[in-house]
Coordinates of C-alpha atoms and ligand atoms in Angstrom, one line a residue:
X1 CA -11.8 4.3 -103.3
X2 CA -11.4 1.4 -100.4
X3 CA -11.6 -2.1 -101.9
X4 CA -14.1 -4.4 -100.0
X5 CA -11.5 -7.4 -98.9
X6 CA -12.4 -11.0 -98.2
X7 CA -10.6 -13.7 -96.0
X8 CA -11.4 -17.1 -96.7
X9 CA -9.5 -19.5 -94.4
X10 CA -9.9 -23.3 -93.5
X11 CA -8.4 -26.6 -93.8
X12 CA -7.5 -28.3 -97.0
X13 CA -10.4 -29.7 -99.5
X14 CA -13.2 -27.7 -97.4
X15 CA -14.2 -26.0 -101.1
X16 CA -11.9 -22.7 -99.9
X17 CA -10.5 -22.0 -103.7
X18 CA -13.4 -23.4 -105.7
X19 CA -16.1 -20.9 -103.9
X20 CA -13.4 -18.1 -103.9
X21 CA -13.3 -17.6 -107.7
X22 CA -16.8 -18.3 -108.6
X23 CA -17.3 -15.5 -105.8
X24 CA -14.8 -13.4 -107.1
X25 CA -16.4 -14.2 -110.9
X26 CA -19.8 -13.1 -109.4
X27 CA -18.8 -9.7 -107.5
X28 CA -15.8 -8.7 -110.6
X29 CA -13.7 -8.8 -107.6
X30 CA -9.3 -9.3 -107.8
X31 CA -9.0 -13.6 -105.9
X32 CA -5.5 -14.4 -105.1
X33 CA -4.4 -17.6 -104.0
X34 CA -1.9 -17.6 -101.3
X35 CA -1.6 -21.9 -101.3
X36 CA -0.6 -21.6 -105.0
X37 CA 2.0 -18.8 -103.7
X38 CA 3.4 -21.4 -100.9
X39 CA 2.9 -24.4 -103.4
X40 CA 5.2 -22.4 -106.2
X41 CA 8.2 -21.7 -104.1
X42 CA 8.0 -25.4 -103.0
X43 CA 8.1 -26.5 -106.5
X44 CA 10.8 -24.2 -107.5
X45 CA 12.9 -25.6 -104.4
X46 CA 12.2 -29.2 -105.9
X47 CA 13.1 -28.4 -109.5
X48 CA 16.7 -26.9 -108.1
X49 CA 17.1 -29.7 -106.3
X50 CA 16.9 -27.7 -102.6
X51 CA 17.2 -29.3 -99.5
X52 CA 13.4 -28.2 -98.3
X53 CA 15.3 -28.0 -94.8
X54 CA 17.9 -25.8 -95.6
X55 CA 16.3 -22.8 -94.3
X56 CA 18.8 -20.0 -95.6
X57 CA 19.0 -21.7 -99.4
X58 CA 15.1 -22.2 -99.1
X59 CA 14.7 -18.2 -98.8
X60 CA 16.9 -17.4 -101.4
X61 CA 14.5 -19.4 -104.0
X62 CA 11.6 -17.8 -102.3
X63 CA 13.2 -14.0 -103.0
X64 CA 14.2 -15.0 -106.4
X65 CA 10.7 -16.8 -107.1
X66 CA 8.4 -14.2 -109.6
X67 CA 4.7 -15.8 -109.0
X68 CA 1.6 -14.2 -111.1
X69 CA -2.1 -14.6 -111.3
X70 CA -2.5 -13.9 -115.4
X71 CA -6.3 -15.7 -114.8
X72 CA -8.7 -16.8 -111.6
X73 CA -7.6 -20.2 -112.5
X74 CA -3.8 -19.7 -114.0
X75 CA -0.5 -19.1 -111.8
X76 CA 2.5 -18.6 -113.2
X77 CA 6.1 -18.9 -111.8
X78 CA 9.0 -17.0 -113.5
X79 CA 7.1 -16.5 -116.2
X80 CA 6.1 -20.1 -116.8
X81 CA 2.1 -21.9 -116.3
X82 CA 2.6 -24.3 -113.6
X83 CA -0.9 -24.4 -112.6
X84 CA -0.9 -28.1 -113.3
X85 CA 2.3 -28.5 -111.9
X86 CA 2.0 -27.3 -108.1
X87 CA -1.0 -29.6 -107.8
X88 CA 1.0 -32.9 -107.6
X89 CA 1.2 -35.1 -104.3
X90 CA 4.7 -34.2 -104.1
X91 CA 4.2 -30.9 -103.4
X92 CA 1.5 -31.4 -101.0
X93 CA 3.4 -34.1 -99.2
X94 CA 6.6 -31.6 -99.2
X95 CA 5.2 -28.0 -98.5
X96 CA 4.6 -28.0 -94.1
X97 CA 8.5 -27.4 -94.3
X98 CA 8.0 -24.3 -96.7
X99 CA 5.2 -22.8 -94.8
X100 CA 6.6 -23.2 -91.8
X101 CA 9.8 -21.2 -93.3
X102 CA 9.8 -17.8 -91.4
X103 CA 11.3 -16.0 -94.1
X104 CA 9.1 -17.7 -96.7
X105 CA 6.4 -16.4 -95.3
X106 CA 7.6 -12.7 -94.6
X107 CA 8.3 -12.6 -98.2
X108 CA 5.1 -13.5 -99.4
X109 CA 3.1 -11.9 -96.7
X110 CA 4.0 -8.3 -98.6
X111 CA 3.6 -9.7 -102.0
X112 CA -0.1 -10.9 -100.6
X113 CA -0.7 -7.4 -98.8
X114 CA 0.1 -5.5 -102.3
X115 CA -2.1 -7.5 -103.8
X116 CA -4.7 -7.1 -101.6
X117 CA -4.9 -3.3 -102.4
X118 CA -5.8 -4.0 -105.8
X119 CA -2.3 -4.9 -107.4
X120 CA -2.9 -8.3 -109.0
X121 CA -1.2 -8.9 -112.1
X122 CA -3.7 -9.8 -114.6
X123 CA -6.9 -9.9 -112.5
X124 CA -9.0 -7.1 -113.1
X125 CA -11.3 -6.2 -110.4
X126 CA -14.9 -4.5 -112.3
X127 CA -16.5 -4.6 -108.8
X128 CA -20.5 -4.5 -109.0
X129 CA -22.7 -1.9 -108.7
X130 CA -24.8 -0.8 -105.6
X131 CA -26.7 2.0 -104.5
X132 CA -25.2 3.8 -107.9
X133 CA -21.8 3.0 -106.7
X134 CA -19.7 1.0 -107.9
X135 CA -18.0 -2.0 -105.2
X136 CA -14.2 -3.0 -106.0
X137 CA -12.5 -5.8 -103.8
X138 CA -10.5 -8.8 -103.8
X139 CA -10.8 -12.7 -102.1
X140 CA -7.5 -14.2 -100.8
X141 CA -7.6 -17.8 -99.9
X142 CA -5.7 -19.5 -97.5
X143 CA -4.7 -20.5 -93.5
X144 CA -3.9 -17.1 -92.4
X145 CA -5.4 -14.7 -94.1
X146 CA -8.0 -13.4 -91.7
X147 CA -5.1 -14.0 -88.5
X148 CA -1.8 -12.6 -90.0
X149 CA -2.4 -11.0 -93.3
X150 CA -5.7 -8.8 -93.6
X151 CA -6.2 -8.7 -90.2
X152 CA -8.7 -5.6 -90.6
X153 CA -9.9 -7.6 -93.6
X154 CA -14.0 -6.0 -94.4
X155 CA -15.0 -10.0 -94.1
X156 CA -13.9 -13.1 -92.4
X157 CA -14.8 -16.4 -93.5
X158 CA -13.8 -19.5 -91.8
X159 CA -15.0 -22.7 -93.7
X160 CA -15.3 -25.7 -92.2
X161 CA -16.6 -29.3 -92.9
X162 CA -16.2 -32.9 -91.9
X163 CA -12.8 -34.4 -93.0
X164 CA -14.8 -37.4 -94.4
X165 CA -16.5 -35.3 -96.9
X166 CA -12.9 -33.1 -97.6
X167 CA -11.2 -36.4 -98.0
X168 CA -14.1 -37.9 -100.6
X169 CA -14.4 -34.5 -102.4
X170 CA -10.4 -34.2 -102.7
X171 CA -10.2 -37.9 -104.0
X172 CA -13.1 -37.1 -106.6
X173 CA -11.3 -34.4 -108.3
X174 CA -7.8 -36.5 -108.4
X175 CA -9.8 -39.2 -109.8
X176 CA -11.4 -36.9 -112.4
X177 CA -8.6 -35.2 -113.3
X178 CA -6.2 -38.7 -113.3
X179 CA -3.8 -37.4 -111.0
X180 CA -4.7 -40.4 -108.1
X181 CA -2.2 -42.8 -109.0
X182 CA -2.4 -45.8 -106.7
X183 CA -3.8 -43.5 -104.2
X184 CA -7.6 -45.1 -102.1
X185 CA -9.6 -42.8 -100.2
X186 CA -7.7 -44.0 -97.0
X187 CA -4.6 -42.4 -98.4
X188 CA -6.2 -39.4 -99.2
X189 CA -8.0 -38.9 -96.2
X190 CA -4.6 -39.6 -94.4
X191 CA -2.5 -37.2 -96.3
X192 CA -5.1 -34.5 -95.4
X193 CA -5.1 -34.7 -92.1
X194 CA -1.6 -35.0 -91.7
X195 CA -1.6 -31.7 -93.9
X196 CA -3.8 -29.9 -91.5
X197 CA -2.6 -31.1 -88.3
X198 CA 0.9 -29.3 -89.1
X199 CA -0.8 -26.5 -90.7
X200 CA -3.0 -25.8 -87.0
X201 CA 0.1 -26.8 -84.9
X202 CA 3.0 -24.9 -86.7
X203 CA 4.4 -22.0 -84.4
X204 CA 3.9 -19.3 -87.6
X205 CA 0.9 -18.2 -88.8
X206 CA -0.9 -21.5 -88.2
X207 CA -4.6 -22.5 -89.1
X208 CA -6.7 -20.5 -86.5
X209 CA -10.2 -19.1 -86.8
X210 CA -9.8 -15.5 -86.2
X211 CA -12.1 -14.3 -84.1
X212 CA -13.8 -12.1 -86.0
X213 CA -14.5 -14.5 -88.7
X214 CA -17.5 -16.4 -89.6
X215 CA -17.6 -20.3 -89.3
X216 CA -19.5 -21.6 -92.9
X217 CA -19.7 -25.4 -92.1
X218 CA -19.8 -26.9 -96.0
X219 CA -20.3 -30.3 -95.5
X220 CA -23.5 -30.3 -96.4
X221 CA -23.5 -27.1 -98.9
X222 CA -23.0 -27.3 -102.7
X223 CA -20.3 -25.2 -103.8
X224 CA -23.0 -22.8 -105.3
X225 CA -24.7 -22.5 -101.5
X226 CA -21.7 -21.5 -100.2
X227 CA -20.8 -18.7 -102.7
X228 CA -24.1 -17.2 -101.9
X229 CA -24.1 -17.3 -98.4
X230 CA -20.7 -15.8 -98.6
X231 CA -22.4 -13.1 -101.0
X232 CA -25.2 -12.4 -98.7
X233 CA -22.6 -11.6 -96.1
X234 CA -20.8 -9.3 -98.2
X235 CA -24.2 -7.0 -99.1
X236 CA -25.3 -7.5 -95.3
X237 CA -21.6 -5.2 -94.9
X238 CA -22.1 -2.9 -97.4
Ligands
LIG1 O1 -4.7 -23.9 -100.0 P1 -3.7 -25.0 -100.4 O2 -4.3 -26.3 -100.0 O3 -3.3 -24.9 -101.8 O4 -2.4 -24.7 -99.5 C1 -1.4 -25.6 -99.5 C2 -0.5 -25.5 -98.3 O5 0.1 -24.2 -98.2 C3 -1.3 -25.5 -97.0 O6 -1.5 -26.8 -96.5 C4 -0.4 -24.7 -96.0 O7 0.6 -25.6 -95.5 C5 0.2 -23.7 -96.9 N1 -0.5 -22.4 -96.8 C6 -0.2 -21.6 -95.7 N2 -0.7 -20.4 -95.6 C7 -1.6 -19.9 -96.5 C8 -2.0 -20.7 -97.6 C9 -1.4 -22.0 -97.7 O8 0.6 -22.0 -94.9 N3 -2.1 -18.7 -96.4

């Protein structure tokens, strides 16, 4: 049986992962997270002391790099939980050079695509039940999903929302989880759009609506909102 896919793309902070796995929860679909992916290979660069630059070295640790999804919320490289780990600044700060690695991406473009038919290590996908049949699928996350990687992807999502409100919901959760260091809300706000401005301007696979997809504008939605409108689009396609 087909699996009902789901492209979620948009900037950083717009609620893309958080409303991606409670949706996923809700349907029993398979999520994958294709930042984690790009965020795993640059922390495995880091730790071997790679020049982030050195384009043929940086592809080596990107074929060599095993990344798994044992839980919605767990990622493991080379066996080992750095869910934790690929969150830090660092990382953010330092991955535009990664995804804007050609090779880095090819490689994870087919690890995403064999996912996407239902090969996720660890995730289950139960589906739902509709009509008496039973509805299998998975979410993938990211800036190119709907573009580059499911392009015939059953629905497009496109979220949006102001960068005031990414930056002030981005700080929160640093600040909640103690990760802000001496960062203000300036900082923040700064480092996001720095992120996305290389992420819609990079000559591979950048940040694009495609245009297919729907735009969800968050900034005034609760995380909960936008899992439901997403879901109502999802049974509209059935
Ligand atoms: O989604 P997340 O914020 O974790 O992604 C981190 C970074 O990984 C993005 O800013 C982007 O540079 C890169 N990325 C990408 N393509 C994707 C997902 C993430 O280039 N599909």
């Amino acid at each position: 049986s087909r699996l009902f896919r789901i492209a979620i793309d948009g900037p950083g902070a717009s609620g893309k992962s958080t409303t991606a796995k409670l949706l996923a929860t809700k349907l029993g679909f398979g999520y994958i997270d294709s930042g984690a992916m790009f965020r795993a290979i640059t922390l495995k660069c880091q730790q071997q002391n790679i020049d982030l630059k050195d384009q043929e070295k940086v592809k080596q640790i990107a074929q060599s790099a095993k990344i798994n999804f044992p839980s919605l919320s767990q990622v493991e490289l080379d066996g080992k939980d750095v869910s934790e780990l690929i969150r830090n600044s660092s990382i953010t700060r330092n991955i535009s050079h990664i995804a804007s690695n050609t090779s880095v991406r090819e490689i994870l473009a087919n690890q995403q695509r064999a996912m996407a038919k239902g090969d996720i290590p660890g995730a289950n996908s139960t589906g739902f039940e509709h009509h008496g049949k039973v509805v299998k699928g998975v979410v993938m996350d990211g800036r190119d999903i709907g573009t580059v990687i499911l392009p015939d992807a059953e629905l497009k999502v496109f979220i949006e929302a102001d960068v005031k409100i990414r930056a002030k919901r981005r700080f929160d959760e640093l600040k909640n989880k103690g990760s802000l260091g001496d960062d203000t809300l300036q900082d923040v706000e700064q480092d996001l759009e720095a992120r996305d401005l290389a992420d819609r301007t990079r000559k591979i696979a950048p940040l694009l609506k495609a245009k297919d997809a729907i735009v969800l504008d968050t900034s005034a939605l609760t995380i909960e909102q936008q899992v439901e409108k997403i879901q109502d689009m999802v049974y509209e396609r059935l």
